[in-house]
mmCIF file of C-alpha atoms in Angstrom:
data_model
loop_
_atom_site.group_PDB
_atom_site.id
_atom_site.type_symbol
_atom_site.label_atom_id
_atom_site.label_comp_id
_atom_site.label_asym_id
_atom_site.label_seq_id
_atom_site.Cartn_x
_atom_site.Cartn_y
_atom_site.Cartn_z
ATOM 1 C CA MET A 1129 -11.336 0.463 -2.160
ATOM 2 C CA GLU A 1130 -12.280 0.920 -5.810
ATOM 3 C CA ASN A 1131 -9.130 -0.906 -6.897
ATOM 4 C CA ILE A 1132 -10.136 -3.924 -4.837
ATOM 5 C CA ALA A 1133 -13.486 -4.129 -6.635
ATOM 6 C CA VAL A 1134 -11.722 -3.974 -10.000
ATOM 7 C CA TRP A 1135 -9.152 -6.586 -8.934
ATOM 8 C CA VAL A 1136 -11.935 -8.949 -7.850
ATOM 9 C CA ALA A 1137 -13.685 -8.454 -11.202
ATOM 10 C CA ASP A 1138 -10.402 -9.137 -13.052
ATOM 11 C CA ASN A 1139 -9.726 -12.241 -10.903
ATOM 12 C CA ILE A 1140 -6.513 -10.756 -9.547
ATOM 13 C CA ILE A 1141 -7.669 -11.317 -5.978
ATOM 14 C CA ASP A 1142 -8.732 -14.866 -5.116
ATOM 15 C CA LYS A 1143 -11.354 -15.867 -2.551
ATOM 16 C CA ASP A 1144 -8.865 -16.369 0.278
ATOM 17 C CA LEU A 1145 -7.267 -12.960 -0.182
ATOM 18 C CA LEU A 1146 -10.688 -11.334 -0.518
ATOM 19 C CA ARG A 1147 -11.719 -12.916 2.785
ATOM 20 C CA GLU A 1148 -8.605 -11.522 4.476
ATOM 21 C CA LEU A 1149 -9.365 -8.076 3.054
ATOM 22 C CA ILE A 1150 -12.960 -8.135 4.286
ATOM 23 C CA VAL A 1151 -11.965 -9.330 7.760
ATOM 24 C CA SER A 1152 -9.327 -6.621 7.925
ATOM 25 C CA MET A 1153 -11.826 -3.924 6.908
ATOM 26 C CA VAL A 1154 -14.383 -5.093 9.475
ATOM 27 C CA TYR A 1155 -12.068 -5.485 12.461
ATOM 28 C CA TRP A 1156 -9.295 -2.944 11.862
ATOM 29 C CA ASP A 1157 -9.012 0.535 10.400
ATOM 30 C CA ASP A 1158 -6.260 -0.317 7.931
ATOM 31 C CA PHE A 1159 -4.698 -3.295 6.203
ATOM 32 C CA SER A 1160 -1.682 -4.941 7.814
ATOM 33 C CA ASP A 1161 1.660 -4.694 6.064
ATOM 34 C CA ASP A 1162 1.504 -8.421 5.336
ATOM 35 C CA LEU A 1163 -1.871 -8.027 3.646
ATOM 36 C CA LYS A 1164 -0.631 -5.060 1.626
ATOM 37 C CA LEU A 1165 2.293 -7.153 0.411
ATOM 38 C CA LYS A 1166 -0.092 -9.960 -0.592
ATOM 39 C CA MET A 1167 -2.139 -7.480 -2.650
ATOM 40 C CA ILE A 1168 1.013 -6.190 -4.349
ATOM 41 C CA ALA A 1169 2.182 -9.730 -5.081
ATOM 42 C CA ALA A 1170 -1.209 -10.661 -6.576
ATOM 43 C CA SER A 1171 -1.166 -7.557 -8.755
ATOM 44 C CA ASP A 1172 2.420 -8.160 -9.889
ATOM 45 C CA PHE A 1173 1.647 -11.796 -10.714
ATOM 46 C CA PHE A 1174 -1.406 -10.776 -12.749
ATOM 47 C CA HIS A 1175 0.480 -8.120 -14.703
ATOM 48 C CA ALA A 1176 3.385 -10.496 -15.392
ATOM 49 C CA ARG A 1177 0.947 -13.122 -16.660
ATOM 50 C CA GLU A 1178 -0.820 -10.569 -18.851
ATOM 51 C CA SER A 1179 2.445 -9.335 -20.380
ATOM 52 C CA GLU A 1180 3.400 -12.930 -21.286
ATOM 53 C CA ASN A 1181 0.121 -13.382 -23.164
ATOM 54 C CA CYS A 1182 0.638 -10.294 -25.349
#
């Protein structure tokens, strides 16, 4: 949960993905595998972009 707050602050997670995360937290106990993969992809994209800028 704390990582999600940090990722929102760092603009890793966009509004659409944040909405999916909130809906998932409200209606289900855990994130779906598809949603977990989207979070991983967003994180990987952010880190790849950051490493290019260094």
